[in-house]
Amino acid sequence: GSPRLSMEPAGRRAVVGMQAIPLSEKEFGVLYLLYTHPDVPITKEQIYEAVWRAPSNHCLHAVENTVSQIRRHDFIRTVAGLGYQFNPG
């Protein structure tokens, strides 16, 4: 199989095999939230409130844009009508 993702919260690093994946602070936050709850779809509102640490006020473009940046790496899947979930590959 393909190398698995590992996440190092202390250094805010995401690593696949020996390769570090460049992520912004918010990208790391979103991916880490999903990574640490792999069996649970998480809504955009929950992601916003956990990562941005503020009420979402239905302002979810930031979440969508951040997810689209991480999506290049195939670690996130959309759960229709619910939100996003970690995709271990």
PDB file of C-alpha atoms in Angstrom:
ATOM      1  CA  GLY A   1       0.000   0.000   0.000  1.00  0.00           C
ATOM      2  CA  SER A   2       0.891   3.647  -0.130  1.00  0.00           C
ATOM      3  CA  PRO A   3       2.758   5.257   2.777  1.00  0.00           C
ATOM      4  CA  ARG A   4       0.464   6.310   5.600  1.00  0.00           C
ATOM      5  CA  LEU A   5       0.019   9.804   6.883  1.00  0.00           C
ATOM      6  CA  SER A   6       1.409  10.570  10.316  1.00  0.00           C
ATOM      7  CA  MET A   7       0.854  13.836  12.106  1.00  0.00           C
ATOM      8  CA  GLU A   8       3.136  15.495  14.632  1.00  0.00           C
ATOM      9  CA  PRO A   9       1.141  18.124  16.517  1.00  0.00           C
ATOM     10  CA  ALA A  10       4.131  19.398  18.499  1.00  0.00           C
ATOM     11  CA  GLY A  11       5.918  20.451  15.320  1.00  0.00           C
ATOM     12  CA  ARG A  12       2.663  20.986  13.393  1.00  0.00           C
ATOM     13  CA  ARG A  13       3.994  18.608  10.742  1.00  0.00           C
ATOM     14  CA  ALA A  14       2.230  16.148   8.484  1.00  0.00           C
ATOM     15  CA  VAL A  15       4.443  13.411   7.067  1.00  0.00           C
ATOM     16  CA  VAL A  16       3.820  10.706   4.475  1.00  0.00           C
ATOM     17  CA  GLY A  17       6.593   8.152   4.409  1.00  0.00           C
ATOM     18  CA  MET A  18       9.668  10.337   4.854  1.00  0.00           C
ATOM     19  CA  GLN A  19       8.119  13.304   3.042  1.00  0.00           C
ATOM     20  CA  ALA A  20       6.829  16.299   4.992  1.00  0.00           C
ATOM     21  CA  ILE A  21       3.706  17.883   3.512  1.00  0.00           C
ATOM     22  CA  PRO A  22       3.668  21.671   3.531  1.00  0.00           C
ATOM     23  CA  LEU A  23       0.515  22.877   5.287  1.00  0.00           C
ATOM     24  CA  SER A  24      -0.525  26.271   6.586  1.00  0.00           C
ATOM     25  CA  GLU A  25      -1.558  26.568  10.223  1.00  0.00           C
ATOM     26  CA  LYS A  26      -5.259  26.304   9.349  1.00  0.00           C
ATOM     27  CA  GLU A  27      -4.686  23.429   6.909  1.00  0.00           C
ATOM     28  CA  PHE A  28      -2.842  21.539   9.621  1.00  0.00           C
ATOM     29  CA  GLY A  29      -5.617  22.295  12.102  1.00  0.00           C
ATOM     30  CA  VAL A  30      -8.363  21.014   9.818  1.00  0.00           C
ATOM     31  CA  LEU A  31      -6.457  17.895   8.790  1.00  0.00           C
ATOM     32  CA  TYR A  32      -5.439  17.136  12.389  1.00  0.00           C
ATOM     33  CA  LEU A  33      -9.031  17.470  13.590  1.00  0.00           C
ATOM     34  CA  LEU A  34     -10.216  14.975  10.969  1.00  0.00           C
ATOM     35  CA  TYR A  35      -7.176  12.717  11.505  1.00  0.00           C
ATOM     36  CA  THR A  36      -7.865  12.451  15.244  1.00  0.00           C
ATOM     37  CA  HIS A  37     -11.556  11.595  14.654  1.00  0.00           C
ATOM     38  CA  PRO A  38     -11.206   9.158  11.733  1.00  0.00           C
ATOM     39  CA  ASP A  39     -14.555   7.388  12.178  1.00  0.00           C
ATOM     40  CA  VAL A  40     -16.694  10.512  12.452  1.00  0.00           C
ATOM     41  CA  PRO A  41     -17.827  12.928   9.746  1.00  0.00           C
ATOM     42  CA  ILE A  42     -17.321  16.479  11.033  1.00  0.00           C
ATOM     43  CA  THR A  43     -19.496  19.369   9.896  1.00  0.00           C
ATOM     44  CA  LYS A  44     -18.087  22.563   8.436  1.00  0.00           C
ATOM     45  CA  GLU A  45     -19.453  24.431  11.457  1.00  0.00           C
ATOM     46  CA  GLN A  46     -17.637  22.092  13.852  1.00  0.00           C
ATOM     47  CA  ILE A  47     -14.416  22.430  11.849  1.00  0.00           C
ATOM     48  CA  TYR A  48     -14.660  26.225  11.825  1.00  0.00           C
ATOM     49  CA  GLU A  49     -15.323  26.495  15.531  1.00  0.00           C
ATOM     50  CA  ALA A  50     -12.514  24.060  16.430  1.00  0.00           C
ATOM     51  CA  VAL A  51      -9.834  25.436  14.095  1.00  0.00           C
ATOM     52  CA  TRP A  52     -10.685  29.142  13.899  1.00  0.00           C
ATOM     53  CA  ARG A  53     -11.804  29.150  17.563  1.00  0.00           C
ATOM     54  CA  ALA A  54     -14.767  31.403  16.854  1.00  0.00           C
ATOM     55  CA  PRO A  55     -18.458  30.974  16.112  1.00  0.00           C
ATOM     56  CA  SER A  56     -18.880  30.097  12.442  1.00  0.00           C
ATOM     57  CA  ASN A  57     -21.818  32.464  11.854  1.00  0.00           C
ATOM     58  CA  HIS A  58     -22.399  30.388   8.706  1.00  0.00           C
ATOM     59  CA  CYS A  59     -19.173  31.789   7.252  1.00  0.00           C
ATOM     60  CA  LEU A  60     -17.940  28.486   5.890  1.00  0.00           C
ATOM     61  CA  HIS A  61     -15.994  29.585   2.814  1.00  0.00           C
ATOM     62  CA  ALA A  62     -12.825  29.558   4.916  1.00  0.00           C
ATOM     63  CA  VAL A  63     -13.391  25.883   5.731  1.00  0.00           C
ATOM     64  CA  GLU A  64     -14.196  25.007   2.111  1.00  0.00           C
ATOM     65  CA  ASN A  65     -11.132  26.864   0.812  1.00  0.00           C
ATOM     66  CA  THR A  66      -8.859  25.244   3.400  1.00  0.00           C
ATOM     67  CA  VAL A  67     -10.215  21.768   2.632  1.00  0.00           C
ATOM     68  CA  SER A  68      -9.713  22.340  -1.098  1.00  0.00           C
ATOM     69  CA  GLN A  69      -6.048  23.182  -0.427  1.00  0.00           C
ATOM     70  CA  ILE A  70      -5.529  19.988   1.602  1.00  0.00           C
ATOM     71  CA  ARG A  71      -7.526  17.907  -0.865  1.00  0.00           C
ATOM     72  CA  ARG A  72      -4.566  17.851  -3.269  1.00  0.00           C
ATOM     73  CA  HIS A  73      -3.115  15.239  -0.923  1.00  0.00           C
ATOM     74  CA  ASP A  74      -6.207  12.934  -0.903  1.00  0.00           C
ATOM     75  CA  PHE A  75      -6.573  12.805   2.886  1.00  0.00           C
ATOM     76  CA  ILE A  76     -10.095  14.211   3.066  1.00  0.00           C
ATOM     77  CA  ARG A  77     -13.347  12.922   1.675  1.00  0.00           C
ATOM     78  CA  THR A  78     -16.683  14.693   1.547  1.00  0.00           C
ATOM     79  CA  VAL A  79     -19.581  13.072   3.384  1.00  0.00           C
ATOM     80  CA  ALA A  80     -22.633  14.280   1.460  1.00  0.00           C
ATOM     81  CA  GLY A  81     -24.949  16.397   3.553  1.00  0.00           C
ATOM     82  CA  LEU A  82     -22.731  16.077   6.636  1.00  0.00           C
ATOM     83  CA  GLY A  83     -19.262  17.509   6.181  1.00  0.00           C
ATOM     84  CA  TYR A  84     -15.813  15.999   5.835  1.00  0.00           C
ATOM     85  CA  GLN A  85     -14.039  12.910   7.055  1.00  0.00           C
ATOM     86  CA  PHE A  86     -10.440  11.721   7.182  1.00  0.00           C
ATOM     87  CA  ASN A  87      -9.513   9.410   4.321  1.00  0.00           C
ATOM     88  CA  PRO A  88      -6.633   7.154   5.424  1.00  0.00           C
ATOM     89  CA  GLY A  89      -5.982   6.123   1.816  1.00  0.00           C
TER      90      GLY A  89
END
